[in-house]
Amino acid sequence: MEVRVKILYTSLCHTDVYFWEAKTPVFPRIFGHEAGGIIGSVGEGVTDVAPGDHVLPVFTGECKECPHCKSAESNMCDLLRINTDRGVMIGDGKSRFSINGKPIYHFVGTSTFSEYTVMHVGCVAKINPEAPLDKVCVLSCGISTGLGATINVAKPPKGSTVAIFGLGAVGLAAAEGAKIAGASRIIGVDLNPSRFEEARKFGCTEFVNPKDHKKPVQQILAEMTNGGVDRSVECTGNINAMIQAFECVHDGWGVAVLVGVPHKDAEFKTHPMNFLNERTLKGTFFGSYKPRTDLPNVVELYMKKELEVEKFITHSVPFAEINKAFDLMAKGEGIRCIIRMEN
C-alpha cells in the first residue's frame, strides 16, 4: 500500500518551519508536505494509482475504509490522520530513508524536501496530468485549508459580509473562498497593516487593525456591519482572535469557523448566551476536504480558471537554495515559495 513519488516541486509551509524550530526528538528528519510529483513505482496492493500518474502528496490521508472516510461529514481518517510524532511508515514501523545504514525519519507521512519520497497510497491525490505541478502543488495544504474553510464550512450566502482573521496564506485563501462564494464585503483583520494592500487581490474590501482601536474588535465589527458579520473565518491560532471571531458574528444566523491551531493549554471562553442567541461555532481540518476524493476537484477549479493560484506564489528557488526559502518565511516576506527540484 505504498508508493514512491518523484517530487518535482515542493513549497514551504509555516508548519515545516514550526516543527524545524521546535527541535522535536524525532531526528534526523526530512520535512516538507506541500508538493507535486509523479508516481515512480507502486507497492503491493496499490490499484488507485500507477507509475506516471501526477499526484499531490497530502499530510493527512483517506483510507476510504474507516467510519470517517465512509461518512460524508468527515475527512478525519482513522488510519491516516495527521500524526506529527510518527517518523516511520505505518505498515512495518520502519523508515524508507537512510544514510550510512541509519534511518532518517519521515514527517507527516510525506517528507517532500527530497527528490524521491515514499508514502502510503492513501496520502496521495491523483490529479489531472495537464495541471502544472509548479502551480497546483500549493493546493495540497494551506490554500485548500483556507479555501475549504469558507466554501465548505462557513458557506457564506451571496451578498453576505465575511470577516477573515489573519491574512497569511491560509487567511488569504479563506478570503478568496469568500470572493468565489459572492460575498459583498470581506473584512480583513490583522495586526500587520503591511498585509492589507496584498489582501485586496484576494477579495478583501476593507480592513481592521485591532491596534488602531480601544474597543474590542468584535464591537468594532458589529458597529461596521449593523450588528455583526454574517460569517467569520479565524486563521491565526491565537485564542483571543478565536473568541473575537465567534463573538463578532450576527445573532440569529452568524457562523464562525476556526481554522488556526491554538496553543495546547489555550481555553476558549465566551458567554453561553452567545450560543443561545443562535450564533454557530464550527471547526475545520484541511478545509473539510477529503484528500483523495476532493483535491482533484480543487485542481479542476484552477484548470477552469475559477480559482487563481499564481497570486499565492511569490518566490521560486532551486532545491539547492531551500534555506533561502526558510529565510524568506522567517522574515515574513511573501506568501508561498516554490522549491524546484531541478534547476
mmCIF file of C-alpha atoms in Angstrom:
data_model
loop_
_atom_site.group_PDB
_atom_site.id
_atom_site.type_symbol
_atom_site.label_atom_id
_atom_site.label_comp_id
_atom_site.label_asym_id
_atom_site.label_seq_id
_atom_site.Cartn_x
_atom_site.Cartn_y
_atom_site.Cartn_z
ATOM 1 C CA MET A 1 0.000 0.000 0.000
ATOM 2 C CA GLU A 2 2.971 2.317 -0.546
ATOM 3 C CA VAL A 3 4.063 4.449 -3.489
ATOM 4 C CA ARG A 4 7.355 6.031 -4.424
ATOM 5 C CA VAL A 5 6.934 9.562 -5.727
ATOM 6 C CA LYS A 6 9.401 11.677 -7.676
ATOM 7 C CA ILE A 7 8.926 15.170 -6.278
ATOM 8 C CA LEU A 8 9.176 17.867 -8.958
ATOM 9 C CA TYR A 9 8.056 20.890 -6.942
ATOM 10 C CA THR A 10 7.528 21.463 -3.258
ATOM 11 C CA SER A 11 6.616 24.603 -1.352
ATOM 12 C CA LEU A 12 7.384 25.816 2.111
ATOM 13 C CA CYS A 13 4.538 25.977 4.615
ATOM 14 C CA HIS A 14 4.782 27.521 8.077
ATOM 15 C CA THR A 15 4.164 24.075 9.606
ATOM 16 C CA ASP A 16 7.564 22.953 8.311
ATOM 17 C CA VAL A 17 9.218 25.977 9.919
ATOM 18 C CA TYR A 18 7.329 25.429 13.183
ATOM 19 C CA PHE A 19 8.491 21.830 13.612
ATOM 20 C CA TRP A 20 12.006 22.642 12.395
ATOM 21 C CA GLU A 21 12.301 25.325 15.080
ATOM 22 C CA ALA A 22 10.642 23.117 17.709
ATOM 23 C CA LYS A 23 13.573 20.666 17.526
ATOM 24 C CA THR A 24 11.396 17.641 18.232
ATOM 25 C CA PRO A 25 13.080 14.396 19.402
ATOM 26 C CA VAL A 26 12.390 12.748 16.032
ATOM 27 C CA PHE A 27 15.746 13.386 14.344
ATOM 28 C CA PRO A 28 17.202 13.369 11.725
ATOM 29 C CA ARG A 29 14.071 14.043 9.726
ATOM 30 C CA ILE A 30 13.070 15.156 6.226
ATOM 31 C CA PHE A 31 10.450 17.906 6.334
ATOM 32 C CA GLY A 32 8.129 19.070 3.561
ATOM 33 C CA HIS A 33 4.465 18.283 2.932
ATOM 34 C CA GLU A 34 3.165 20.656 0.250
ATOM 35 C CA ALA A 35 4.227 19.342 -3.143
ATOM 36 C CA GLY A 36 3.534 17.936 -6.573
ATOM 37 C CA GLY A 37 5.123 14.907 -8.177
ATOM 38 C CA ILE A 38 4.859 11.824 -10.367
ATOM 39 C CA ILE A 39 4.388 8.218 -9.254
ATOM 40 C CA GLY A 40 7.599 6.303 -9.926
ATOM 41 C CA SER A 41 6.659 2.874 -8.636
ATOM 42 C CA VAL A 42 3.955 1.228 -6.536
ATOM 43 C CA GLY A 43 3.931 -1.426 -3.868
ATOM 44 C CA GLU A 44 1.749 -4.469 -3.321
ATOM 45 C CA GLY A 45 -1.967 -3.769 -3.059
ATOM 46 C CA VAL A 46 -1.880 -0.380 -4.820
ATOM 47 C CA THR A 47 -4.564 -0.139 -7.502
ATOM 48 C CA ASP A 48 -5.693 3.524 -7.441
ATOM 49 C CA VAL A 49 -2.510 4.950 -8.980
ATOM 50 C CA ALA A 50 0.134 3.742 -11.418
ATOM 51 C CA PRO A 51 3.619 4.825 -12.484
ATOM 52 C CA GLY A 52 3.409 8.080 -14.441
ATOM 53 C CA ASP A 53 0.355 9.440 -12.622
ATOM 54 C CA HIS A 54 0.564 13.031 -11.421
ATOM 55 C CA VAL A 55 -0.188 13.389 -7.718
ATOM 56 C CA LEU A 56 -0.306 15.817 -4.818
ATOM 57 C CA PRO A 57 1.038 14.400 -1.536
ATOM 58 C CA VAL A 58 -1.201 15.246 1.426
ATOM 59 C CA PHE A 59 -0.235 15.387 5.110
ATOM 60 C CA THR A 60 -3.492 13.708 6.075
ATOM 61 C CA GLY A 61 -4.893 10.682 4.294
ATOM 62 C CA GLU A 62 -8.045 8.953 3.179
ATOM 63 C CA CYS A 63 -8.065 5.163 3.508
ATOM 64 C CA LYS A 64 -11.668 5.017 2.185
ATOM 65 C CA GLU A 65 -12.485 2.172 4.592
ATOM 66 C CA CYS A 66 -12.817 3.625 8.118
ATOM 67 C CA PRO A 67 -16.013 5.186 9.565
ATOM 68 C CA HIS A 68 -14.668 8.713 8.985
ATOM 69 C CA CYS A 69 -13.874 8.018 5.338
ATOM 70 C CA LYS A 70 -17.258 6.387 4.772
ATOM 71 C CA SER A 71 -19.039 9.361 6.347
ATOM 72 C CA ALA A 72 -19.934 12.272 4.087
ATOM 73 C CA GLU A 73 -19.482 14.549 7.103
ATOM 74 C CA SER A 74 -15.838 13.895 7.976
ATOM 75 C CA ASN A 75 -12.362 13.899 6.456
ATOM 76 C CA MET A 76 -10.533 12.741 9.606
ATOM 77 C CA CYS A 77 -9.377 9.278 8.547
ATOM 78 C CA ASP A 78 -8.757 6.897 11.455
ATOM 79 C CA LEU A 79 -5.779 5.250 9.765
ATOM 80 C CA LEU A 80 -4.011 8.160 8.081
ATOM 81 C CA ARG A 81 -4.964 11.245 10.079
ATOM 82 C CA ILE A 82 -2.032 13.635 10.534
ATOM 83 C CA ASN A 83 0.479 12.475 13.132
ATOM 84 C CA THR A 84 3.386 14.848 13.718
ATOM 85 C CA ASP A 85 5.137 12.472 16.133
ATOM 86 C CA ARG A 86 5.320 9.448 13.848
ATOM 87 C CA GLY A 87 8.506 9.267 11.807
ATOM 88 C CA VAL A 88 8.021 5.836 10.240
ATOM 89 C CA MET A 89 5.670 4.067 7.828
ATOM 90 C CA ILE A 90 2.530 2.577 9.380
ATOM 91 C CA GLY A 91 2.930 -0.738 7.534
ATOM 92 C CA ASP A 92 6.030 -2.015 9.309
ATOM 93 C CA GLY A 93 7.067 0.789 11.645
ATOM 94 C CA LYS A 94 10.262 1.479 9.677
ATOM 95 C CA SER A 95 11.622 4.420 7.719
ATOM 96 C CA ARG A 96 12.152 4.359 3.958
ATOM 97 C CA PHE A 97 15.067 6.835 4.186
ATOM 98 C CA SER A 98 18.547 6.065 5.480
ATOM 99 C CA ILE A 99 22.105 7.345 5.490
ATOM 100 C CA ASN A 100 25.109 5.126 6.242
ATOM 101 C CA GLY A 101 22.730 2.396 7.343
ATOM 102 C CA LYS A 102 20.956 4.614 9.886
ATOM 103 C CA PRO A 103 17.329 5.757 9.475
ATOM 104 C CA ILE A 104 16.257 9.264 8.526
ATOM 105 C CA TYR A 105 12.695 9.795 9.707
ATOM 106 C CA HIS A 106 9.552 10.835 7.847
ATOM 107 C CA PHE A 107 7.418 13.916 8.539
ATOM 108 C CA VAL A 108 3.585 13.771 8.486
ATOM 109 C CA GLY A 109 3.784 10.844 6.076
ATOM 110 C CA THR A 110 5.072 12.981 3.187
ATOM 111 C CA SER A 111 8.702 14.270 3.533
ATOM 112 C CA THR A 112 8.680 16.188 0.262
ATOM 113 C CA PHE A 113 12.003 18.031 0.754
ATOM 114 C CA SER A 114 13.543 15.122 -1.111
ATOM 115 C CA GLU A 115 13.856 14.238 -4.786
ATOM 116 C CA TYR A 116 12.099 10.946 -4.029
ATOM 117 C CA THR A 117 9.803 10.024 -1.177
ATOM 118 C CA VAL A 118 7.735 7.008 -0.162
ATOM 119 C CA MET A 119 4.173 7.441 1.085
ATOM 120 C CA HIS A 120 1.080 5.444 1.909
ATOM 121 C CA VAL A 121 -1.150 5.441 -1.167
ATOM 122 C CA GLY A 122 -3.941 6.957 0.930
ATOM 123 C CA CYS A 123 -1.893 10.147 1.228
ATOM 124 C CA VAL A 124 -1.607 10.933 -2.473
ATOM 125 C CA ALA A 125 -4.324 12.571 -4.578
ATOM 126 C CA LYS A 126 -4.247 11.684 -8.279
ATOM 127 C CA ILE A 127 -4.853 14.819 -10.343
ATOM 128 C CA ASN A 128 -5.303 15.964 -13.925
ATOM 129 C CA PRO A 129 -1.937 15.403 -15.693
ATOM 130 C CA GLU A 130 -2.473 18.661 -17.614
ATOM 131 C CA ALA A 131 -2.364 20.703 -14.397
ATOM 132 C CA PRO A 132 1.010 22.459 -13.950
ATOM 133 C CA LEU A 133 2.621 20.932 -10.867
ATOM 134 C CA ASP A 134 4.661 24.075 -10.202
ATOM 135 C CA LYS A 135 1.373 25.897 -9.570
ATOM 136 C CA VAL A 136 -1.086 23.371 -8.135
ATOM 137 C CA CYS A 137 1.442 21.970 -5.638
ATOM 138 C CA VAL A 138 0.385 24.769 -3.247
ATOM 139 C CA LEU A 139 -3.118 23.268 -3.111
ATOM 140 C CA SER A 140 -2.008 20.276 -1.047
ATOM 141 C CA CYS A 141 -2.080 22.122 2.289
ATOM 142 C CA GLY A 142 -2.627 25.766 3.267
ATOM 143 C CA ILE A 143 -4.520 27.129 0.274
ATOM 144 C CA SER A 144 -7.087 24.319 0.301
ATOM 145 C CA THR A 145 -7.397 24.649 4.088
ATOM 146 C CA GLY A 146 -8.427 28.309 3.880
ATOM 147 C CA LEU A 147 -10.489 27.936 0.719
ATOM 148 C CA GLY A 148 -12.448 24.985 2.088
ATOM 149 C CA ALA A 149 -12.989 26.647 5.472
ATOM 150 C CA THR A 150 -15.018 29.310 3.706
ATOM 151 C CA ILE A 151 -16.643 27.395 0.852
ATOM 152 C CA ASN A 152 -17.310 24.070 2.618
ATOM 153 C CA VAL A 153 -17.870 25.127 6.223
ATOM 154 C CA ALA A 154 -18.775 28.819 6.577
ATOM 155 C CA LYS A 155 -20.791 28.712 3.326
ATOM 156 C CA PRO A 156 -21.436 32.459 3.049
ATOM 157 C CA PRO A 157 -24.584 33.325 1.105
ATOM 158 C CA LYS A 158 -24.193 35.558 -1.932
ATOM 159 C CA GLY A 159 -24.089 39.197 -0.890
ATOM 160 C CA SER A 160 -23.074 38.413 2.694
ATOM 161 C CA THR A 161 -20.419 40.036 4.884
ATOM 162 C CA VAL A 162 -17.396 37.937 5.891
ATOM 163 C CA ALA A 163 -14.593 38.723 8.346
ATOM 164 C CA ILE A 164 -11.225 36.997 7.904
ATOM 165 C CA PHE A 165 -8.949 36.941 10.960
ATOM 166 C CA GLY A 166 -5.292 36.641 9.931
ATOM 167 C CA LEU A 167 -4.091 37.495 6.422
ATOM 168 C CA GLY A 168 -1.329 34.942 5.958
ATOM 169 C CA ALA A 169 -1.548 32.332 3.204
ATOM 170 C CA VAL A 170 -4.464 30.456 4.804
ATOM 171 C CA GLY A 171 -6.381 33.652 5.550
ATOM 172 C CA LEU A 172 -5.907 34.936 2.007
ATOM 173 C CA ALA A 173 -7.227 31.625 0.696
ATOM 174 C CA ALA A 174 -10.238 31.988 3.003
ATOM 175 C CA ALA A 175 -10.814 35.467 1.572
ATOM 176 C CA GLU A 176 -10.549 34.030 -1.943
ATOM 177 C CA GLY A 177 -13.209 31.493 -0.975
ATOM 178 C CA ALA A 178 -15.487 34.279 0.220
ATOM 179 C CA LYS A 179 -14.979 36.099 -3.072
ATOM 180 C CA ILE A 180 -15.796 32.958 -5.062
ATOM 181 C CA ALA A 181 -18.935 32.476 -2.941
ATOM 182 C CA GLY A 182 -20.087 36.003 -3.834
ATOM 183 C CA ALA A 183 -19.649 37.830 -0.524
ATOM 184 C CA SER A 184 -20.213 41.571 -0.937
ATOM 185 C CA ARG A 185 -17.978 42.711 1.937
ATOM 186 C CA ILE A 186 -14.823 40.876 3.019
ATOM 187 C CA ILE A 187 -13.215 42.473 6.065
ATOM 188 C CA GLY A 188 -9.606 41.520 6.764
ATOM 189 C CA VAL A 189 -8.485 41.645 10.406
ATOM 190 C CA ASP A 190 -4.738 41.650 11.061
ATOM 191 C CA LEU A 191 -2.183 43.289 13.344
ATOM 192 C CA ASN A 192 0.165 43.821 10.387
ATOM 193 C CA PRO A 193 -1.103 46.641 8.119
ATOM 194 C CA SER A 194 1.563 45.858 5.508
ATOM 195 C CA ARG A 195 -0.573 42.856 4.530
ATOM 196 C CA PHE A 196 -3.635 44.920 3.650
ATOM 197 C CA GLU A 197 -2.790 46.026 0.117
ATOM 198 C CA GLU A 198 -1.853 42.483 -0.971
ATOM 199 C CA ALA A 199 -5.086 41.158 0.548
ATOM 200 C CA ARG A 200 -7.147 43.286 -1.855
ATOM 201 C CA LYS A 201 -6.036 40.939 -4.652
ATOM 202 C CA PHE A 202 -7.812 38.127 -2.792
ATOM 203 C CA GLY A 203 -11.114 39.925 -2.385
ATOM 204 C CA CYS A 204 -10.737 41.889 0.861
ATOM 205 C CA THR A 205 -12.707 45.129 0.598
ATOM 206 C CA GLU A 206 -11.845 46.742 3.949
ATOM 207 C CA PHE A 207 -9.585 46.189 6.926
ATOM 208 C CA VAL A 208 -9.387 46.413 10.697
ATOM 209 C CA ASN A 209 -6.161 46.594 12.683
ATOM 210 C CA PRO A 210 -7.028 45.871 16.344
ATOM 211 C CA LYS A 211 -4.106 48.090 17.398
ATOM 212 C CA ASP A 212 -5.938 51.105 15.978
ATOM 213 C CA HIS A 213 -8.909 50.755 18.333
ATOM 214 C CA LYS A 214 -9.510 50.895 22.058
ATOM 215 C CA LYS A 215 -12.756 48.948 21.757
ATOM 216 C CA PRO A 216 -12.734 45.143 21.350
ATOM 217 C CA VAL A 217 -12.515 44.023 17.723
ATOM 218 C CA GLN A 218 -15.865 42.243 17.917
ATOM 219 C CA GLN A 219 -17.503 45.515 18.900
ATOM 220 C CA ILE A 220 -15.818 47.403 16.048
ATOM 221 C CA LEU A 221 -17.021 44.802 13.544
ATOM 222 C CA ALA A 222 -20.550 44.868 14.964
ATOM 223 C CA GLU A 223 -20.650 48.643 14.536
ATOM 224 C CA MET A 224 -19.346 48.370 10.959
ATOM 225 C CA THR A 225 -21.951 45.768 9.966
ATOM 226 C CA ASN A 226 -25.155 46.710 11.783
ATOM 227 C CA GLY A 227 -24.935 44.041 14.460
ATOM 228 C CA GLY A 228 -22.243 41.643 13.275
ATOM 229 C CA VAL A 229 -20.829 39.881 10.236
ATOM 230 C CA ASP A 230 -22.688 37.003 8.609
ATOM 231 C CA ARG A 231 -19.635 34.739 8.615
ATOM 232 C CA SER A 232 -16.146 34.825 10.102
ATOM 233 C CA VAL A 233 -13.120 32.615 9.475
ATOM 234 C CA GLU A 234 -10.275 32.595 12.008
ATOM 235 C CA CYS A 235 -6.842 31.707 10.591
ATOM 236 C CA THR A 236 -4.347 32.722 13.289
ATOM 237 C CA GLY A 237 -4.456 30.124 16.063
ATOM 238 C CA ASN A 238 -4.485 32.953 18.604
ATOM 239 C CA ILE A 239 -7.097 32.126 21.236
ATOM 240 C CA ASN A 240 -8.191 35.761 21.604
ATOM 241 C CA ALA A 241 -8.726 36.025 17.851
ATOM 242 C CA MET A 242 -10.788 32.821 18.006
ATOM 243 C CA ILE A 243 -13.060 34.289 20.654
ATOM 244 C CA GLN A 244 -13.331 37.574 18.749
ATOM 245 C CA ALA A 245 -14.164 35.735 15.522
ATOM 246 C CA PHE A 246 -17.064 33.987 17.256
ATOM 247 C CA GLU A 247 -18.383 36.985 19.146
ATOM 248 C CA CYS A 248 -18.334 39.243 16.060
ATOM 249 C CA VAL A 249 -20.894 37.233 14.081
ATOM 250 C CA HIS A 250 -24.517 38.366 13.936
ATOM 251 C CA ASP A 251 -27.010 36.784 16.292
ATOM 252 C CA GLY A 252 -29.696 34.652 14.670
ATOM 253 C CA TRP A 253 -27.635 33.421 11.735
ATOM 254 C CA GLY A 254 -23.940 34.182 12.202
ATOM 255 C CA VAL A 255 -21.417 31.366 11.717
ATOM 256 C CA ALA A 256 -17.786 31.430 12.871
ATOM 257 C CA VAL A 257 -15.236 28.881 11.628
ATOM 258 C CA LEU A 258 -11.972 28.165 13.453
ATOM 259 C CA VAL A 259 -9.004 27.109 11.320
ATOM 260 C CA GLY A 260 -5.898 28.110 13.272
ATOM 261 C CA VAL A 261 -4.280 25.680 15.714
ATOM 262 C CA PRO A 262 -4.134 27.139 19.242
ATOM 263 C CA HIS A 263 -1.567 26.620 21.982
ATOM 264 C CA LYS A 264 -2.111 23.265 23.703
ATOM 265 C CA ASP A 265 -3.063 24.971 27.000
ATOM 266 C CA ALA A 266 -5.400 27.561 25.452
ATOM 267 C CA GLU A 267 -9.023 27.733 26.635
ATOM 268 C CA PHE A 268 -11.934 29.153 24.678
ATOM 269 C CA LYS A 269 -14.152 31.260 26.923
ATOM 270 C CA THR A 270 -17.368 33.020 25.923
ATOM 271 C CA HIS A 271 -20.767 33.601 27.475
ATOM 272 C CA PRO A 272 -23.320 30.824 26.810
ATOM 273 C CA MET A 273 -25.832 33.448 25.675
ATOM 274 C CA ASN A 274 -23.748 33.887 22.538
ATOM 275 C CA PHE A 275 -24.832 30.366 21.571
ATOM 276 C CA LEU A 276 -28.382 30.712 22.846
ATOM 277 C CA ASN A 277 -28.766 33.792 20.652
ATOM 278 C CA GLU A 278 -28.201 31.478 17.698
ATOM 279 C CA ARG A 279 -24.593 32.110 16.791
ATOM 280 C CA THR A 280 -22.855 28.996 15.468
ATOM 281 C CA LEU A 281 -19.244 27.993 16.111
ATOM 282 C CA LYS A 282 -17.558 25.418 13.882
ATOM 283 C CA GLY A 283 -14.091 23.992 13.424
ATOM 284 C CA THR A 284 -12.472 22.562 10.323
ATOM 285 C CA PHE A 285 -9.495 20.425 9.387
ATOM 286 C CA PHE A 286 -7.914 20.772 5.928
ATOM 287 C CA GLY A 287 -10.916 22.809 4.811
ATOM 288 C CA SER A 288 -13.121 19.737 5.326
ATOM 289 C CA TYR A 289 -11.812 18.308 2.043
ATOM 290 C CA LYS A 290 -11.341 14.553 1.722
ATOM 291 C CA PRO A 291 -7.832 14.434 0.226
ATOM 292 C CA ARG A 292 -8.164 11.777 -2.463
ATOM 293 C CA THR A 293 -11.809 12.427 -3.264
ATOM 294 C CA ASP A 294 -11.951 16.232 -3.226
ATOM 295 C CA LEU A 295 -8.481 17.596 -4.011
ATOM 296 C CA PRO A 296 -8.689 16.635 -7.707
ATOM 297 C CA ASN A 297 -11.834 18.801 -7.901
ATOM 298 C CA VAL A 298 -9.998 21.769 -6.357
ATOM 299 C CA VAL A 299 -7.340 21.369 -9.051
ATOM 300 C CA GLU A 300 -10.127 21.436 -11.651
ATOM 301 C CA LEU A 301 -11.326 24.785 -10.240
ATOM 302 C CA TYR A 302 -7.900 26.099 -11.174
ATOM 303 C CA MET A 303 -7.975 24.454 -14.587
ATOM 304 C CA LYS A 304 -11.366 26.086 -15.287
ATOM 305 C CA LYS A 305 -9.930 29.468 -14.202
ATOM 306 C CA GLU A 306 -12.410 29.665 -11.338
ATOM 307 C CA LEU A 307 -9.563 29.698 -8.805
ATOM 308 C CA GLU A 308 -6.396 31.769 -9.173
ATOM 309 C CA VAL A 309 -3.312 30.072 -7.771
ATOM 310 C CA GLU A 310 -0.464 32.108 -9.271
ATOM 311 C CA LYS A 311 -1.072 35.095 -6.993
ATOM 312 C CA PHE A 312 -0.311 32.932 -3.939
ATOM 313 C CA ILE A 313 3.170 32.151 -5.308
ATOM 314 C CA THR A 314 5.591 34.964 -4.535
ATOM 315 C CA HIS A 315 9.028 33.314 -4.828
ATOM 316 C CA SER A 316 10.739 30.394 -6.553
ATOM 317 C CA VAL A 317 14.150 28.916 -5.741
ATOM 318 C CA PRO A 318 16.089 25.786 -6.759
ATOM 319 C CA PHE A 319 16.326 22.925 -4.241
ATOM 320 C CA ALA A 320 19.974 23.795 -3.507
ATOM 321 C CA GLU A 321 18.750 27.132 -2.110
ATOM 322 C CA ILE A 322 15.999 25.746 0.128
ATOM 323 C CA ASN A 323 17.440 27.597 3.127
ATOM 324 C CA LYS A 324 16.706 30.860 1.305
ATOM 325 C CA ALA A 325 13.027 29.857 1.333
ATOM 326 C CA PHE A 326 13.212 29.381 5.106
ATOM 327 C CA ASP A 327 14.833 32.805 5.442
ATOM 328 C CA LEU A 328 12.096 34.441 3.379
ATOM 329 C CA MET A 329 9.382 32.903 5.542
ATOM 330 C CA ALA A 330 11.206 33.812 8.753
ATOM 331 C CA LYS A 331 11.232 37.447 7.574
ATOM 332 C CA GLY A 332 7.533 37.265 6.715
ATOM 333 C CA GLU A 333 8.242 38.003 3.058
ATOM 334 C CA GLY A 334 5.760 36.680 0.522
ATOM 335 C CA ILE A 335 3.064 34.034 0.769
ATOM 336 C CA ARG A 336 4.454 30.870 -0.799
ATOM 337 C CA CYS A 337 7.897 29.960 -2.113
ATOM 338 C CA ILE A 338 8.093 27.179 -4.702
ATOM 339 C CA ILE A 339 11.178 24.966 -4.455
ATOM 340 C CA ARG A 340 12.219 23.464 -7.781
ATOM 341 C CA MET A 341 13.838 20.036 -7.523
ATOM 342 C CA GLU A 342 15.592 20.530 -10.852
ATOM 343 C CA ASN A 343 17.198 23.858 -11.709
#
